[in-house]
XYZ file of C-alpha atoms in Angstrom:
298
model
C 0.000 0.000 0.000
C 2.830 2.413 0.797
C 4.538 1.587 -2.502
C 1.280 2.180 -4.368
C 0.876 5.591 -2.727
C 4.480 6.469 -3.542
C 4.038 5.498 -7.212
C 0.879 7.594 -7.333
C 2.702 10.588 -5.834
C 5.611 10.249 -8.276
C 3.190 10.276 -11.168
C 1.370 13.266 -9.699
C 4.713 15.045 -9.164
C 5.750 14.434 -12.772
C 2.444 15.917 -13.949
C 2.850 18.940 -11.702
C -0.167 18.059 -9.571
C 1.869 17.565 -6.356
C 4.250 19.964 -4.601
C 7.853 18.669 -4.673
C 8.146 18.546 -0.880
C 5.092 16.295 -0.474
C 6.801 13.348 -2.172
C 9.133 12.809 0.773
C 6.350 11.748 3.115
C 5.217 8.789 0.976
C 8.832 7.908 0.143
C 9.670 7.838 3.865
C 6.656 5.619 4.463
C 7.952 3.080 1.920
C 11.405 3.046 3.522
C 9.934 2.614 6.993
C 7.710 -0.252 5.931
C 10.639 -1.907 4.152
C 12.612 -1.845 7.417
C 9.683 -3.506 9.148
C 9.592 -6.234 6.498
C 13.327 -6.930 6.894
C 12.998 -7.142 10.676
C 10.022 -9.456 10.381
C 11.866 -11.754 7.977
C 14.802 -12.182 10.334
C 12.482 -12.606 13.331
C 10.814 -15.408 11.383
C 14.197 -17.043 10.774
C 15.035 -16.866 14.471
C 11.707 -18.383 15.455
C 12.187 -21.121 12.872
C 15.596 -21.959 14.368
C 14.052 -22.157 17.849
C 11.332 -24.447 16.488
C 13.935 -26.701 14.844
C 15.692 -26.989 18.196
C 12.428 -27.846 19.980
C 11.661 -30.722 17.615
C 15.272 -31.881 17.328
C 15.568 -30.961 13.634
C 18.814 -29.066 14.262
C 20.882 -32.182 14.983
C 21.288 -33.265 11.364
C 22.797 -30.593 9.063
C 20.818 -31.888 6.082
C 17.505 -31.622 7.931
C 18.467 -28.278 9.463
C 18.862 -26.808 5.973
C 15.299 -27.739 4.945
C 12.550 -25.125 4.985
C 9.684 -25.441 7.423
C 6.194 -25.960 6.044
C 3.757 -25.264 8.872
C 0.327 -26.734 8.226
C -1.470 -25.067 11.136
C -2.889 -21.642 10.398
C -3.629 -18.924 12.971
C -7.243 -18.517 11.905
C -9.472 -21.158 13.561
C -11.743 -23.259 11.380
C -15.186 -24.602 12.102
C -17.195 -23.864 15.195
C -15.279 -22.100 17.922
C -14.938 -24.257 21.048
C -16.450 -23.073 24.313
C -16.766 -24.581 27.785
C -18.216 -23.419 31.075
C -16.269 -23.567 34.324
C -18.344 -26.359 35.885
C -17.837 -28.678 32.895
C -14.132 -27.867 32.724
C -13.668 -28.606 36.426
C -15.519 -31.909 36.079
C -13.237 -32.953 33.212
C -10.161 -31.885 35.168
C -11.255 -33.953 38.167
C -11.706 -36.957 35.890
C -8.507 -36.568 33.848
C -5.822 -34.798 35.848
C -3.369 -37.298 37.386
C -2.698 -35.018 40.359
C -6.060 -35.878 41.903
C -5.507 -39.614 41.542
C -2.015 -39.329 43.015
C -3.361 -37.370 45.995
C -6.056 -40.004 46.630
C -3.510 -42.818 46.475
C -1.256 -40.985 48.915
C -4.096 -40.442 51.403
C -5.029 -44.135 51.144
C -1.413 -45.028 51.904
C -1.452 -42.663 54.888
C -4.583 -44.340 56.244
C -2.861 -47.732 56.038
C 0.220 -46.412 57.833
C -1.941 -44.912 60.608
C -3.835 -48.185 61.004
C -0.578 -50.095 61.326
C 0.725 -47.586 63.884
C -2.482 -47.975 65.915
C -2.101 -51.758 65.878
C 1.422 -51.471 67.261
C -0.013 -49.726 70.341
C -2.383 -52.588 71.155
C -1.572 -55.753 73.177
C -0.104 -58.546 71.097
C -1.420 -62.036 71.946
C 0.109 -64.913 70.005
C -0.922 -68.592 70.151
C 1.270 -71.087 68.348
C 1.372 -74.886 68.187
C 3.445 -77.571 66.540
C 3.094 -81.251 65.714
C 5.666 -83.368 63.948
C 6.745 -86.957 63.598
C 10.029 -88.575 64.672
C 11.812 -91.580 63.280
C 14.023 -93.954 65.252
C 16.816 -96.129 63.975
C 15.197 -99.251 65.331
C 11.834 -100.838 65.712
C 9.994 -101.580 68.926
C 11.664 -105.015 68.976
C 15.137 -103.412 68.765
C 15.757 -104.346 65.104
C 17.748 -101.877 63.018
C 15.374 -100.588 60.349
C 17.753 -98.188 58.619
C 17.081 -94.834 57.019
C 14.019 -96.022 55.094
C 12.304 -97.274 58.213
C 13.106 -94.071 60.122
C 11.587 -91.937 57.364
C 8.521 -94.176 57.347
C 8.099 -93.673 61.067
C 8.428 -89.906 60.654
C 5.816 -89.637 57.870
C 3.412 -91.951 59.661
C 3.836 -90.047 62.960
C 4.724 -93.245 64.847
C 6.491 -91.211 67.518
C 4.785 -87.799 67.366
C 5.882 -84.660 69.149
C 3.511 -81.805 69.764
C 3.247 -78.702 71.860
C 1.730 -75.235 72.135
C 2.738 -71.809 73.417
C 0.859 -68.649 74.375
C 2.555 -65.245 74.609
C 1.166 -61.821 75.553
C 3.039 -58.573 74.912
C 1.655 -55.474 76.621
C 2.450 -52.058 75.066
C 3.740 -50.446 78.254
C 5.770 -47.265 77.676
C 6.228 -48.063 73.992
C 7.449 -44.596 72.979
C 8.682 -45.655 69.560
C 5.211 -46.855 68.556
C 3.684 -43.627 69.845
C 6.193 -41.609 67.845
C 5.422 -43.635 64.709
C 1.696 -42.939 65.176
C 2.350 -39.232 65.630
C 4.517 -39.166 62.488
C 1.787 -40.971 60.538
C -0.850 -38.460 61.681
C 1.373 -35.532 60.764
C 2.055 -37.089 57.363
C -1.643 -37.492 56.702
C -2.311 -33.856 57.648
C 0.492 -32.721 55.369
C -0.861 -34.768 52.463
C -4.379 -33.443 53.089
C -3.080 -29.878 52.806
C -1.200 -30.827 49.652
C -4.370 -32.314 48.180
C -6.292 -29.151 48.985
C -3.524 -26.996 47.532
C -3.498 -29.087 44.344
C -7.294 -28.821 44.156
C -7.165 -25.058 44.539
C -4.324 -24.717 42.046
C -6.065 -26.794 39.386
C -9.375 -25.025 40.025
C -7.685 -21.661 39.532
C -5.886 -22.922 36.432
C -9.137 -24.218 34.906
C -11.007 -21.008 35.760
C -8.295 -18.824 34.245
C -8.164 -21.028 31.146
C -11.938 -20.729 30.606
C -11.807 -16.948 31.087
C -8.791 -16.673 28.768
C -10.636 -18.643 26.084
C -13.679 -16.369 26.283
C -11.467 -13.283 26.262
C -9.506 -14.560 23.248
C -12.724 -15.325 21.396
C -14.163 -11.851 21.996
C -10.827 -10.190 21.193
C -10.588 -12.081 17.914
C -14.095 -11.055 16.876
C -13.340 -7.422 17.774
C -10.041 -7.573 15.858
C -11.898 -8.809 12.762
C -14.264 -5.842 12.966
C -11.357 -3.426 13.486
C -9.475 -4.859 10.497
C -12.543 -4.563 8.273
C -13.094 -0.960 9.342
C -9.413 -0.168 8.748
C -9.755 -1.475 5.168
C -12.827 0.673 4.572
C -11.106 3.721 6.080
C -8.076 3.270 3.826
C -10.249 2.989 0.721
C -12.169 6.100 1.724
C -8.994 8.122 2.374
C -7.493 6.965 -0.925
C -10.606 8.067 -2.741
C -10.582 11.462 -0.996
C -6.902 11.876 -1.795
C -7.486 11.099 -5.476
C -10.231 13.733 -5.538
C -7.987 16.268 -3.786
C -10.211 16.476 -0.731
C -7.432 15.658 1.795
C -3.614 15.446 1.880
C -1.550 12.290 1.550
C -0.890 12.236 5.303
C -4.297 10.712 5.996
C -3.736 7.974 3.412
C -0.376 7.025 4.887
C -1.810 7.092 8.394
C -4.663 4.835 7.285
C -2.136 2.410 5.787
C -0.278 2.239 9.083
C -3.504 1.709 10.994
C -4.523 -1.094 8.606
C -1.165 -2.852 9.029
C -1.508 -2.621 12.795
C -5.108 -3.884 12.649
C -4.012 -6.875 10.561
C -1.214 -7.588 13.020
C -3.667 -7.371 15.916
C -6.007 -9.771 14.130
C -3.297 -12.377 13.580
C -2.085 -12.015 17.156
C -5.625 -12.438 18.484
C -6.031 -15.583 16.385
C -2.769 -16.964 17.772
C -3.878 -16.074 21.301
C -7.132 -17.948 20.704
C -5.270 -21.074 19.580
C -3.008 -20.832 22.648
C -6.062 -20.384 24.897
C -7.627 -23.543 23.429
C -4.418 -25.484 24.131
C -4.232 -24.084 27.672
C -7.815 -25.153 28.357
C -7.076 -28.643 27.020
C -4.046 -28.807 29.293
C -6.020 -27.605 32.312
C -8.764 -30.200 31.774
C -6.317 -33.008 30.931
C -7.640 -33.426 27.367
C -4.577 -32.153 25.506
C -3.116 -35.554 24.589
C -6.486 -37.043 23.627
C -7.381 -34.151 21.335
C -4.055 -34.576 19.521
C -4.373 -38.395 19.467
C -1.259 -38.934 21.601
C -1.006 -42.123 23.630
C 1.582 -42.838 26.314
C 2.691 -46.465 26.270
C 4.150 -48.016 29.395
C 7.819 -48.985 28.912
C 8.580 -52.668 28.581
C 10.713 -54.243 31.247
């Protein structure tokens, strides 16, 4: 657009319809926009190098030299996703592994506390035994050898049996009391950690839902602003061609249109990021991208 205005001004200057000093404004606009294009091109190269590093494409020189062909576009397609806070929290409770880990830890704490309580109770043990013996001779005094002795043992010819009863009273068992106290403190600590994780995930889900709604509204507003900037530029160009206003308004409208287009693209990118953040907060990010985590083989 700046180059088009500059070409128009050069033609008007050659025909004597434009003062000589007015050409510098449009020429300066072209130079300024060209600087912006150069900066954007090198910023794109830097971002591409960072992306190659993230995906490991910088390790092989042959792959590093290839151009990137990104298939995802900033503008969303289809119906825009939306989710209320209650639904998002329900999905997070069902999918986030932090909740399951906290429940497993509290179950382990309950088992440890139960064991510590049992160690403070009296311990009554009843045991008995019964086994067979084998002699080297029979009742008549005849040597029967190893085979006969084993036969006597398995047939319980000379049995031995007995029983014992023991009672241990937990008198001044300070170690067991200390273990119970440690178990109770551990459970309290894990309960606070569970509540902190619940609050953190709730806040993360709430912020993600609000960010998605904000990004959606911002994108719609940016579309309207970009459309109005296009109409304003066309109107100022028409007025300038008719001599109703100076070239300053045309150049200013071009700058405003470029900024509106940049704002639109940035709002579209922010919307895509907000969708990914909501998927991460609800634990649906891997499923939506069809990623499965396979347990390693032993």
